[in-house]
PDB file of C-alpha atoms in Angstrom:
ATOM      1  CA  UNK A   1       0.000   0.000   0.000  1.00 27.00           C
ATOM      2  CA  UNK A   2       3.371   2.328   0.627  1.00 30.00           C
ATOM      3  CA  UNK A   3       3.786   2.420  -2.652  1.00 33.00           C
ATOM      4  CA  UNK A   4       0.515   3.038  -4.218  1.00 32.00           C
ATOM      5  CA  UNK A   5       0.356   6.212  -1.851  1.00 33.00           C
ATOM      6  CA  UNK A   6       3.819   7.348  -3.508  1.00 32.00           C
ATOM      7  CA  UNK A   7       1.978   7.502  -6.409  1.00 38.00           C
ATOM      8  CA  UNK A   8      -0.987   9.056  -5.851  1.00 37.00           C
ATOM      9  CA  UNK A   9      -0.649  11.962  -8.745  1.00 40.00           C
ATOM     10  CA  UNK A  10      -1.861  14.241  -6.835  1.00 45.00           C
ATOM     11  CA  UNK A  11       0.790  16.776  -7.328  1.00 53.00           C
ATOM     12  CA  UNK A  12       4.192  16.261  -8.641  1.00 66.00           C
ATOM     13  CA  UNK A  13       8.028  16.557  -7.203  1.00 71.00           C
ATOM     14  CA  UNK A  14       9.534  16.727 -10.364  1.00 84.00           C
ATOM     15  CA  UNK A  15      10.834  19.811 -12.215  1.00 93.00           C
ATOM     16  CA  UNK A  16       9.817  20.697 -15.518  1.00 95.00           C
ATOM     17  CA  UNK A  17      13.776  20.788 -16.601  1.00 95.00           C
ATOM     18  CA  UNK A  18      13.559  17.108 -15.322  1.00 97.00           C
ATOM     19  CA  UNK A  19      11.090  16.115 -17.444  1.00 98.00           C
ATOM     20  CA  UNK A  20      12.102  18.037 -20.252  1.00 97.00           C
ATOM     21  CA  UNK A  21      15.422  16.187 -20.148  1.00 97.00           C
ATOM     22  CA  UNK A  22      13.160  12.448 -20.271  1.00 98.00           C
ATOM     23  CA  UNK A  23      10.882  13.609 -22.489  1.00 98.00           C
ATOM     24  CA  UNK A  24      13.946  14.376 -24.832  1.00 98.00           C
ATOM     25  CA  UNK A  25      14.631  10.350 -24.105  1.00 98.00           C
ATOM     26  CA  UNK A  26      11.460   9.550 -25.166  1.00 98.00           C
ATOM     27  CA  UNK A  27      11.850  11.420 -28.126  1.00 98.00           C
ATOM     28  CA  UNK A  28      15.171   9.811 -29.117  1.00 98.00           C
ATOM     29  CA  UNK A  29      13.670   6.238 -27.809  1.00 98.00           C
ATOM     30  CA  UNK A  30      11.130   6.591 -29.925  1.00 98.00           C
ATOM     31  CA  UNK A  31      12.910   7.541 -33.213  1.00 98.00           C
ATOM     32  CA  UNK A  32      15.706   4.522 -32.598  1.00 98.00           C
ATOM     33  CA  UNK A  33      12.601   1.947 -32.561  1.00 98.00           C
ATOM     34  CA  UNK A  34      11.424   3.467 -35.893  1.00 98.00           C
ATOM     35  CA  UNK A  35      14.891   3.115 -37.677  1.00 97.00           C
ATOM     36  CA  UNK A  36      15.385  -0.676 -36.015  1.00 97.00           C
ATOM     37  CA  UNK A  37      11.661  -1.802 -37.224  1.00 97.00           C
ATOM     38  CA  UNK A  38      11.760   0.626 -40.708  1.00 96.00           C
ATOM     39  CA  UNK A  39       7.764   1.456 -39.693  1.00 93.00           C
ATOM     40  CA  UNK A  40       6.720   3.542 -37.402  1.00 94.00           C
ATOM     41  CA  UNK A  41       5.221   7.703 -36.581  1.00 95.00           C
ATOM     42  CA  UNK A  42       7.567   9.623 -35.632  1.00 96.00           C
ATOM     43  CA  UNK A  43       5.921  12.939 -35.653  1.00 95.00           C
ATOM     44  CA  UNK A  44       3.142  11.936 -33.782  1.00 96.00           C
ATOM     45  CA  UNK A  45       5.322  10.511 -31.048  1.00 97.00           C
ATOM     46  CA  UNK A  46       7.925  13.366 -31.129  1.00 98.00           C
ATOM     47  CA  UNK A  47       4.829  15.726 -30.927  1.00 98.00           C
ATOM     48  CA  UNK A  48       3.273  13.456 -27.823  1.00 98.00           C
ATOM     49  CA  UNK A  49       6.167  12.759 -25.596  1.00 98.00           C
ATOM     50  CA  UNK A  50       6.018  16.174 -23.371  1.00 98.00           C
ATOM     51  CA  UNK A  51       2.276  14.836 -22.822  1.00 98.00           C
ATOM     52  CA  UNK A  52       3.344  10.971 -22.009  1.00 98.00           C
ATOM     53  CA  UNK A  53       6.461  12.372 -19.921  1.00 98.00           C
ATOM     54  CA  UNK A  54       4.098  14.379 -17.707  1.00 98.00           C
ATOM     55  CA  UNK A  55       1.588  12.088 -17.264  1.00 98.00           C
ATOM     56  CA  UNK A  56       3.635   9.568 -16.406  1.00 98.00           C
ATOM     57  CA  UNK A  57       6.927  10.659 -15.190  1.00 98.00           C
ATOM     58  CA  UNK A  58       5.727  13.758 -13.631  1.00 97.00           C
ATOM     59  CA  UNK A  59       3.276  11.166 -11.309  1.00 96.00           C
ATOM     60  CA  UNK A  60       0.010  13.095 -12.428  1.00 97.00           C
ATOM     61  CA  UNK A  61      -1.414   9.303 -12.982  1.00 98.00           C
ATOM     62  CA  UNK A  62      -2.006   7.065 -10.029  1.00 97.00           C
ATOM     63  CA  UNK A  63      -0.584   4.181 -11.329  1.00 98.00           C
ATOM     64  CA  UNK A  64       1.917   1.497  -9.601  1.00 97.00           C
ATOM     65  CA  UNK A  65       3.693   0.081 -11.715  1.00 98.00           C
ATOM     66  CA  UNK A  66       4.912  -2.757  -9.705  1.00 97.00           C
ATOM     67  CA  UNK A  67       0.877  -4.307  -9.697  1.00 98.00           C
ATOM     68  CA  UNK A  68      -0.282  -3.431 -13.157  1.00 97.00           C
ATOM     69  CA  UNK A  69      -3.504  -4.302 -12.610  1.00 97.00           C
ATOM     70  CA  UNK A  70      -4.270  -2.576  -9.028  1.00 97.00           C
ATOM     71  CA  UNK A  71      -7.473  -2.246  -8.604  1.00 97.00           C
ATOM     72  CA  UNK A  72      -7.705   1.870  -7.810  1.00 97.00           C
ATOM     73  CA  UNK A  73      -5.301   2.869 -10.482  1.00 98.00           C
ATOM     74  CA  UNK A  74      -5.610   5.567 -12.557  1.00 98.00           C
ATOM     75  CA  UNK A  75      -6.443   4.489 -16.649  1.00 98.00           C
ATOM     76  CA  UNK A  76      -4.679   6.035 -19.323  1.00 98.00           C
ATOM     77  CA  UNK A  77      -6.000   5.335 -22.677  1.00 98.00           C
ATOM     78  CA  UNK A  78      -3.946   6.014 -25.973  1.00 98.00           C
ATOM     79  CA  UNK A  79      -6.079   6.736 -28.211  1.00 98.00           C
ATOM     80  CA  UNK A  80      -3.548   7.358 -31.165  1.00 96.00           C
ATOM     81  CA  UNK A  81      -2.000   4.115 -30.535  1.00 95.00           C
ATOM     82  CA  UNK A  82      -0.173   4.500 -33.856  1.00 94.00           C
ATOM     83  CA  UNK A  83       2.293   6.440 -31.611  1.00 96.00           C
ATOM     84  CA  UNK A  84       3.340   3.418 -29.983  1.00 97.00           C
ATOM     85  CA  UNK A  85       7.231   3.924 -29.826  1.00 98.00           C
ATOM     86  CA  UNK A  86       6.598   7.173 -27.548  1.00 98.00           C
ATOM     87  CA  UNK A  87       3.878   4.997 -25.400  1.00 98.00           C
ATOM     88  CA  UNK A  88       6.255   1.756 -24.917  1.00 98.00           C
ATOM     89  CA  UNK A  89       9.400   4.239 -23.991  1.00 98.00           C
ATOM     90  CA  UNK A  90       7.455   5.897 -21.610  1.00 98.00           C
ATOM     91  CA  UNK A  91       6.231   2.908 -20.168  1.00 98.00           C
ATOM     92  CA  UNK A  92       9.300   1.470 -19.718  1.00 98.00           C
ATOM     93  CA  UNK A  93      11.044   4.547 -18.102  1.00 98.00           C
ATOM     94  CA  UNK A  94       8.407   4.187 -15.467  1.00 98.00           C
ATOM     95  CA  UNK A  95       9.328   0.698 -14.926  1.00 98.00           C
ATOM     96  CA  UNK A  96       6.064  -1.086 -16.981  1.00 98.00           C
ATOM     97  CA  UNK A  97       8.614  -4.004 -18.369  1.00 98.00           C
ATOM     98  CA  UNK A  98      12.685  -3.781 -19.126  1.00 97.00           C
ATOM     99  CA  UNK A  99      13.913  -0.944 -21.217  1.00 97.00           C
ATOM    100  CA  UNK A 100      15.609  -3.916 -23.366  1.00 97.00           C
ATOM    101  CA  UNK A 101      12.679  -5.147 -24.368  1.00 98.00           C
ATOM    102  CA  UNK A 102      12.437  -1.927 -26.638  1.00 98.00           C
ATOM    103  CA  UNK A 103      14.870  -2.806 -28.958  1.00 98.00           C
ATOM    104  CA  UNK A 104      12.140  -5.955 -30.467  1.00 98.00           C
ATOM    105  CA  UNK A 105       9.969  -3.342 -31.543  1.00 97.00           C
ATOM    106  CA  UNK A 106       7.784  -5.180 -33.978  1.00 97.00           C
ATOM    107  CA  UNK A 107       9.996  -7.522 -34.366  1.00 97.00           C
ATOM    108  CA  UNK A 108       8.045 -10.773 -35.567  1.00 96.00           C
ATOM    109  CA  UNK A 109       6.729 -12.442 -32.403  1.00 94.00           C
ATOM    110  CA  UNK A 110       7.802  -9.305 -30.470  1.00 96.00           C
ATOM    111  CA  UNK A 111       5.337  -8.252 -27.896  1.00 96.00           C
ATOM    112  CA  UNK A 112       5.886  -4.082 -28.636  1.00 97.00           C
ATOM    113  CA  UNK A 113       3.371  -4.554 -31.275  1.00 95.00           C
ATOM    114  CA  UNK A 114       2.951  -1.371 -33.837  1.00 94.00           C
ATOM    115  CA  UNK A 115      -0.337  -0.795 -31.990  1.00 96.00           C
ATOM    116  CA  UNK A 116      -0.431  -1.333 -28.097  1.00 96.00           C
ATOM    117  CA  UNK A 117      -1.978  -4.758 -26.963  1.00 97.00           C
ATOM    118  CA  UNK A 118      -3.137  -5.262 -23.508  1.00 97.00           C
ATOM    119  CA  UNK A 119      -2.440  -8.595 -24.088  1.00 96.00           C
ATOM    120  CA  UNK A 120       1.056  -8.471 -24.451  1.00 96.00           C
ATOM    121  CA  UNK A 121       2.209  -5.550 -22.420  1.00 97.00           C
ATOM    122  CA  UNK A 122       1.569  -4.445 -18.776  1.00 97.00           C
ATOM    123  CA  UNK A 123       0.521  -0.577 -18.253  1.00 97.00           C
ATOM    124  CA  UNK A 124      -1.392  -0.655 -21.762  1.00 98.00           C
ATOM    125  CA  UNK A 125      -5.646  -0.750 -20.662  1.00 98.00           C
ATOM    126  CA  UNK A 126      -6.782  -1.109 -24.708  1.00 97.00           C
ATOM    127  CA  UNK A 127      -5.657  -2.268 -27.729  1.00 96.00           C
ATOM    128  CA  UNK A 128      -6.224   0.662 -29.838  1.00 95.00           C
ATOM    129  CA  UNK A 129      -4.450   1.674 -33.747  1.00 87.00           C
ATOM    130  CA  UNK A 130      -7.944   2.241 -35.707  1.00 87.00           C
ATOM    131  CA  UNK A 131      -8.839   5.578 -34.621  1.00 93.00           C
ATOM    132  CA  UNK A 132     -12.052   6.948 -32.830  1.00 94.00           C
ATOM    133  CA  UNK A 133     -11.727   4.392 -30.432  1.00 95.00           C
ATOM    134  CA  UNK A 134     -10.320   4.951 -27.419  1.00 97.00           C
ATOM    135  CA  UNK A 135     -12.720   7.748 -26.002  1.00 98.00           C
ATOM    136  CA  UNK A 136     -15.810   5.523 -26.280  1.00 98.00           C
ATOM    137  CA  UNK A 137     -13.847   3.128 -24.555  1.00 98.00           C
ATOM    138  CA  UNK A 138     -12.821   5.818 -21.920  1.00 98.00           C
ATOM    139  CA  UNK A 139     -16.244   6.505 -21.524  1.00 98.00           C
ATOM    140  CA  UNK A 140     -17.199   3.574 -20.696  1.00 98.00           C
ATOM    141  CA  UNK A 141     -14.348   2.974 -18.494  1.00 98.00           C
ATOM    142  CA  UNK A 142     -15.407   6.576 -16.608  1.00 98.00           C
ATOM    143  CA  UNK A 143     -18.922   5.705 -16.361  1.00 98.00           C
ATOM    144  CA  UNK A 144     -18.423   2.144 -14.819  1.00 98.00           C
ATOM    145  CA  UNK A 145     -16.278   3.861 -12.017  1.00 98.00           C
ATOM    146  CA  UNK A 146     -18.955   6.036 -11.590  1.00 97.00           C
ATOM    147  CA  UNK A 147     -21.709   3.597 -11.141  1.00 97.00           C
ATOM    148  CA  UNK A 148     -19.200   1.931  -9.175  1.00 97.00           C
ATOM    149  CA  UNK A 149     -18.440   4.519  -6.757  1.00 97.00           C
ATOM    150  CA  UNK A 150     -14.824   4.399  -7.775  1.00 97.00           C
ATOM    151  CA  UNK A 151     -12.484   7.427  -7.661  1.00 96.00           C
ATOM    152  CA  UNK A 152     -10.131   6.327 -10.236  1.00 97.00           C
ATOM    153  CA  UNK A 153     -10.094   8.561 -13.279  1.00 98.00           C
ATOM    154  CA  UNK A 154      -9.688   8.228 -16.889  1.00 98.00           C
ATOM    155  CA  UNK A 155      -7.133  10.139 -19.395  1.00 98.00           C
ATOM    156  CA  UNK A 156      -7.582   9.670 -23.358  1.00 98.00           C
ATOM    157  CA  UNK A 157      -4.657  11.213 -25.717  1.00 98.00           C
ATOM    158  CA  UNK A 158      -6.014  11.362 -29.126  1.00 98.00           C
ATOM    159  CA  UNK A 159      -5.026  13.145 -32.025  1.00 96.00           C
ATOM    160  CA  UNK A 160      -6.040  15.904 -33.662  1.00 95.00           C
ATOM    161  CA  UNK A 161      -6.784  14.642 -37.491  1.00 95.00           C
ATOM    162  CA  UNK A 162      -8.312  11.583 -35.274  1.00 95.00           C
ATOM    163  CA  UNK A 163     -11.461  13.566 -34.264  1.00 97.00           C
ATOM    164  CA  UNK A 164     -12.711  13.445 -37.238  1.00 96.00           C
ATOM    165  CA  UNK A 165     -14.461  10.400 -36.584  1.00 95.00           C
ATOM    166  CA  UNK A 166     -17.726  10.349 -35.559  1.00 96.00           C
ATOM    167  CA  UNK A 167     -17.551   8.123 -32.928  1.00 97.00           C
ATOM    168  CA  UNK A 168     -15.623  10.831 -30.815  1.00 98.00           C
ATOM    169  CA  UNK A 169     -18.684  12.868 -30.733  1.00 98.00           C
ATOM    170  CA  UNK A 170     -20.844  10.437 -29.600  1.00 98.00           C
ATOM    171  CA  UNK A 171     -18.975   9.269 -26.817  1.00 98.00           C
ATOM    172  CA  UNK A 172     -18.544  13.893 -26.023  1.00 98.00           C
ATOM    173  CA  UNK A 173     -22.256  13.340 -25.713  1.00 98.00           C
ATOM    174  CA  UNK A 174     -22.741  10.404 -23.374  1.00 98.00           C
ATOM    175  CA  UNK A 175     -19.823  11.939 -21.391  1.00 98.00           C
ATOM    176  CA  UNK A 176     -21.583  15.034 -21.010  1.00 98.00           C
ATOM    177  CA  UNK A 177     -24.949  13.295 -20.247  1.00 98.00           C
ATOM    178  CA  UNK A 178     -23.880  11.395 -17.606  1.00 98.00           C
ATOM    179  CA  UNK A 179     -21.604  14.497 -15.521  1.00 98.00           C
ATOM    180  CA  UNK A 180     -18.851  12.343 -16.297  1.00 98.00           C
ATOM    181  CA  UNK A 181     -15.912  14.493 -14.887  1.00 98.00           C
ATOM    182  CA  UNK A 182     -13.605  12.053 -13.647  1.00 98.00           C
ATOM    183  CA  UNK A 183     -12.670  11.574 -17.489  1.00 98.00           C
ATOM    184  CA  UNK A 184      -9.906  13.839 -19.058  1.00 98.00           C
ATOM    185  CA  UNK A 185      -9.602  13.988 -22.671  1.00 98.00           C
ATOM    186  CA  UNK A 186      -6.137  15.388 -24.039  1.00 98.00           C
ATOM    187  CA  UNK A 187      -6.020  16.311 -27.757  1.00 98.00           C
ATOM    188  CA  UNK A 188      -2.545  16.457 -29.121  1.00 98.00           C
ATOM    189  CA  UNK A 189      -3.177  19.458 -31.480  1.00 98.00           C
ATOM    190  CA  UNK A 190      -0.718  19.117 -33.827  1.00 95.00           C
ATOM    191  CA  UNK A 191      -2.387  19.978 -36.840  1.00 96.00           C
ATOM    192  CA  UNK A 192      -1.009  17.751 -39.002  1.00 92.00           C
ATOM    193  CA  UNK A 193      -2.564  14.222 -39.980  1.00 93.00           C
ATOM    194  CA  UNK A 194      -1.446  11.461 -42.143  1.00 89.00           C
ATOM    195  CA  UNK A 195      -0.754  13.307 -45.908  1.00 86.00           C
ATOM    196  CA  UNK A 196      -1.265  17.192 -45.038  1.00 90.00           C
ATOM    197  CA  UNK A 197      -1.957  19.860 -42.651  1.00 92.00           C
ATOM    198  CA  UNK A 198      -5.762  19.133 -40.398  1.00 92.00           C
ATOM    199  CA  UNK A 199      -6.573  22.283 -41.918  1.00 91.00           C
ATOM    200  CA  UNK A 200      -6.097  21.486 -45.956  1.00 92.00           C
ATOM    201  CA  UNK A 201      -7.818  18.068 -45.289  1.00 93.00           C
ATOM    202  CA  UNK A 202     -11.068  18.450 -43.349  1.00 93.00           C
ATOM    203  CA  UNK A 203     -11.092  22.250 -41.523  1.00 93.00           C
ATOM    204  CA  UNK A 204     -11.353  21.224 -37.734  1.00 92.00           C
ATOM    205  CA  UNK A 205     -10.557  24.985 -36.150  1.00 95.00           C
ATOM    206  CA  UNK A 206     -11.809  26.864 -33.543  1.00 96.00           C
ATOM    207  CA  UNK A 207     -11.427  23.211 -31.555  1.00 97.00           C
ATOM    208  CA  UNK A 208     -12.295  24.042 -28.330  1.00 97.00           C
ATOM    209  CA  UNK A 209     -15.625  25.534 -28.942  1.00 98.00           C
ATOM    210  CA  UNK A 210     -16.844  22.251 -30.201  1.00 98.00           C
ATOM    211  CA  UNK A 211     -15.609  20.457 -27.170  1.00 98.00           C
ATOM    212  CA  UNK A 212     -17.667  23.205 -25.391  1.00 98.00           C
ATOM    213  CA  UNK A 213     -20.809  22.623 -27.401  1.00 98.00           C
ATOM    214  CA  UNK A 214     -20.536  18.964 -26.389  1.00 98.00           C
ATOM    215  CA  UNK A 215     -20.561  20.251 -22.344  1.00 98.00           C
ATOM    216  CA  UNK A 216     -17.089  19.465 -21.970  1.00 98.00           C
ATOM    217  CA  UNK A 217     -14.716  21.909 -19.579  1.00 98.00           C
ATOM    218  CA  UNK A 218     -12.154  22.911 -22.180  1.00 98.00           C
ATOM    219  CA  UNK A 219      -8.738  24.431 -21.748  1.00 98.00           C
ATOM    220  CA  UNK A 220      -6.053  25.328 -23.754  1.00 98.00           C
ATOM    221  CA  UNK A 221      -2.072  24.784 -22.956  1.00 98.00           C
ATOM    222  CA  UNK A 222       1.623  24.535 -24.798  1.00 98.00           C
ATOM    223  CA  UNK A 223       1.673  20.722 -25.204  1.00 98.00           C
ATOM    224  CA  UNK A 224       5.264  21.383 -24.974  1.00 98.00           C
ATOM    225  CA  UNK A 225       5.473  23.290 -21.985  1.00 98.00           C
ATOM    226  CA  UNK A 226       5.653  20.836 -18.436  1.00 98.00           C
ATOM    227  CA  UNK A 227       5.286  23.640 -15.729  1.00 97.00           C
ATOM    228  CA  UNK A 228       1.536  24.640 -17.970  1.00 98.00           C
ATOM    229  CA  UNK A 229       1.061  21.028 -18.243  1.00 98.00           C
ATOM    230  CA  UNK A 230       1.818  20.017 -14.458  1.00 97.00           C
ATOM    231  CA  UNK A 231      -0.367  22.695 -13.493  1.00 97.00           C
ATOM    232  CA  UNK A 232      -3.482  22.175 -15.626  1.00 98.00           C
ATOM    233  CA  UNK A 233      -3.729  18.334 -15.108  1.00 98.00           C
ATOM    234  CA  UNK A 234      -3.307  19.526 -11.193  1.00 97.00           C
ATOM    235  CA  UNK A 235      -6.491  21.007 -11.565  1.00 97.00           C
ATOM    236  CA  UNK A 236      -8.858  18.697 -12.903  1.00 97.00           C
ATOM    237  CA  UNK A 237     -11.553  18.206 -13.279  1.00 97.00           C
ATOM    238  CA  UNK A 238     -11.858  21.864 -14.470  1.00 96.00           C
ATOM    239  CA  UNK A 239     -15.528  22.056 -13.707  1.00 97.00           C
ATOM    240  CA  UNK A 240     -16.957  19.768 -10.959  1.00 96.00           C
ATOM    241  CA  UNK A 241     -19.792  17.927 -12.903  1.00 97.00           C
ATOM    242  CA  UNK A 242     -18.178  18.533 -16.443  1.00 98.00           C
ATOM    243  CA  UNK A 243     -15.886  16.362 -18.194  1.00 98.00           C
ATOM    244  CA  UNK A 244     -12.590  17.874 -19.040  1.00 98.00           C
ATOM    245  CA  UNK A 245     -11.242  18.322 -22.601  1.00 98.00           C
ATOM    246  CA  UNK A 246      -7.055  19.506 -22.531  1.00 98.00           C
ATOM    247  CA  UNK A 247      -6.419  20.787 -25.719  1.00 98.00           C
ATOM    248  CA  UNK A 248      -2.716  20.592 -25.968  1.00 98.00           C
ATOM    249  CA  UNK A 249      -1.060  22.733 -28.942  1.00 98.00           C
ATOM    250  CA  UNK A 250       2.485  20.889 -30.270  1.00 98.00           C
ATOM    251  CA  UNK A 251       4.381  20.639 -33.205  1.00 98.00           C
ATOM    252  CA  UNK A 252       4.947  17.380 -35.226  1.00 97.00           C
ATOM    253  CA  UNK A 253       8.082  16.319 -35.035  1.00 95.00           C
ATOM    254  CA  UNK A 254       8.749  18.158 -32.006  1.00 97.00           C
ATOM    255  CA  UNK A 255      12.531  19.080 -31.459  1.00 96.00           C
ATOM    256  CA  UNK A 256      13.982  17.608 -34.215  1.00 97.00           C
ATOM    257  CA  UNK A 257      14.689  20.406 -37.033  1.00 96.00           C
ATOM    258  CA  UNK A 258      14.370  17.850 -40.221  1.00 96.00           C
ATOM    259  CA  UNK A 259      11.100  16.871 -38.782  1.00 95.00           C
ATOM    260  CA  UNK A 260       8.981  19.933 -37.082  1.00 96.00           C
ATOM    261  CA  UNK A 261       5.745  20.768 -39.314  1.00 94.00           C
ATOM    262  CA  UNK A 262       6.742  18.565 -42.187  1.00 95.00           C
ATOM    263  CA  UNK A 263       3.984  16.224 -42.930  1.00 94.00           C
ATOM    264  CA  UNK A 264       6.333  13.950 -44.975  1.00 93.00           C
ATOM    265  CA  UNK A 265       7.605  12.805 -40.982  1.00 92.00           C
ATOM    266  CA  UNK A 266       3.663  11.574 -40.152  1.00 93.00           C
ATOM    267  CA  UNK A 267       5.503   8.149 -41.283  1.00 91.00           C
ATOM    268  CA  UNK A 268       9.294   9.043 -41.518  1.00 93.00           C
ATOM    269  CA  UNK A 269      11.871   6.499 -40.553  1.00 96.00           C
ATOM    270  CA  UNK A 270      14.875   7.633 -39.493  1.00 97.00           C
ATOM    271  CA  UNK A 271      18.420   6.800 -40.709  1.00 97.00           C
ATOM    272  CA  UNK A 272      21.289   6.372 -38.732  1.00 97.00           C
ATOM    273  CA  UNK A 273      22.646   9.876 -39.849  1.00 97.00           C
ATOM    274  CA  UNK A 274      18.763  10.964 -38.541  1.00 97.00           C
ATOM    275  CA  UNK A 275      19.514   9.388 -35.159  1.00 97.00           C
ATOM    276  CA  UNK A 276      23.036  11.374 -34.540  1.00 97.00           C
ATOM    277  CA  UNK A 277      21.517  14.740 -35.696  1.00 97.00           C
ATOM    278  CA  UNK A 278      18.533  13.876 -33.258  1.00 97.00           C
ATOM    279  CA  UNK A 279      20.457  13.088 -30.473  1.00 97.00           C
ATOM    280  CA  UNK A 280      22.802  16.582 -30.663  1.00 97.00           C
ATOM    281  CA  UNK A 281      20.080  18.678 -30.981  1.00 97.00           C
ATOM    282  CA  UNK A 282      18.566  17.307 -27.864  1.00 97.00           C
ATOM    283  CA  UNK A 283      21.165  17.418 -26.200  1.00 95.00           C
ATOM    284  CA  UNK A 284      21.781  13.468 -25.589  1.00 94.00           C
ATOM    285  CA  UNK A 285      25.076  11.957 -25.345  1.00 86.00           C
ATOM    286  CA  UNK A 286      24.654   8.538 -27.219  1.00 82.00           C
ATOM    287  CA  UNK A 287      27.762   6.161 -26.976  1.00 65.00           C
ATOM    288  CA  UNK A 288      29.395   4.299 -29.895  1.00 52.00           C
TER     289      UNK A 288
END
């Protein structure tokens, strides 16, 4: 029980330069998998790792990773589970399974999938890839706890291209029907989806109104920025009665100059030369 109450995510210890500095790990993690398996998203994870670092790493979830499956623990759903290799590094720096184990990434037999199984891999609560899924699930996740009397929440990450499926707005509905405010919805706002910019493809701004129409709390922060995103996910639910929609503005391909706002890196594999020029501009040391 000592360590469950370490983790209670109520507040976190960690600086934002901290997490800055493993979110930059991530980042790197994440773009090594992609050049070992030749497949992979790297802007989407590079975009999403200040969000997974802070989540996890900054102890906003109550989570323990040493019983996967406790009982009281916080979910985390990821939605955009085509961003796997940020998801699996993050889950191994918090101690989900061996950091070794991300070097099989999907490798044949390998359990690091290209979409997260909760079959295979502790800390993952729903196999998810096709998109539009993972906030019905959350809802449903956030509505049995509530009928349950439970006072676990639920966090969704989706993506931004991702809400154009319908079945996002459904499950906004329910949510909102049902005062479902121990549910958190993040929306990596990235504007850029698989081919082009959100914008050129199917027009999707102002965002947060539309999460307002649907009776969500909505707030805006720099996806990017750890101290912003430490303090709103200190704060929620927003509104008491209200679920809560964090609509988190990044850049694809996040800290890596070859990749930022270039939709060609939605799917970009990395080459070796990639990985050095990655690792100097954030500032990691990687050995020969």
């Amino acid at each position: 029980m000592e360590a469950h109450n370490r983790e209670t995510g109520r507040g976190s210890s960690k600086s934002a330069s901290w997490l800055q500095e493993q979110a930059n790990i991530i980042r790197l993690s994440a773009m090594t998998m992609t050049n070992h398996s030749g497949l992979g998203h790297t802007g989407g994870d590079l975009s999403a790792s200040d969000i997974l670092a802070t989540l996890y790493l900054g102890d906003v979830l109550r989570v323990n990773p040493m019983e996967p499956m406790w009982p009281q623990r916080d979910r985390f759903i990821m939605s955009k589970g085509h961003c796997s290799g940020a998801f699996y590094s993050v889950l191994a720096a918090k101690g989900y399974f061996p950091k070794e184990l991300l070097a099989t990434f999907m490798d044949p037999l390998s359990r690091l999938n290209g979409h997260p199984d909760r079959n295979k891999l502790p800390g993952v609560e729903a196999n998810t890839g096709p998109l539009g899924h993972g906030l019905p699930i959350g809802v449903g996740a956030a509505l049995a706890a509530r009928m349950r009397g439970e006072s676990w929440r639920i966090f969704v990450l989706t993506g931004d291209g991702e809400l154009q499926e319908g079945s996002n707005w459904e499950a906004a509905m329910t949510a909102q029907h049902y005062n479902l405010d121990n549910l958190i919805v993040i929306v990596d706002r990235n504007r850029i989806q698989q081919g082009d910019f959100t914008e050129k493809t199917i027009r999707m701004d102002p965002v947060a109104p539309k999460w307002a129409a649907f009776g969500f709390a909505v707030e805006e922060v720099d996806g990017h920025d750890h101290a912003a995103l430490l303090d709103v996910f200190s704060r929620v639910p927003i509104a008491p009665g209200k679920p809560t929609c964090i609509i988190a503005n990044t850049i694809k391909g996040k800290g890596i100059s070859f990749a930022e706002n270039e939709p060609a890196w939605h799917h970009g594999v990395p080459t070796k030369e990639h990985l050095a020029l990655a690792a100097r501009e954030l500032g990691i040391e990687v050995g020969e």
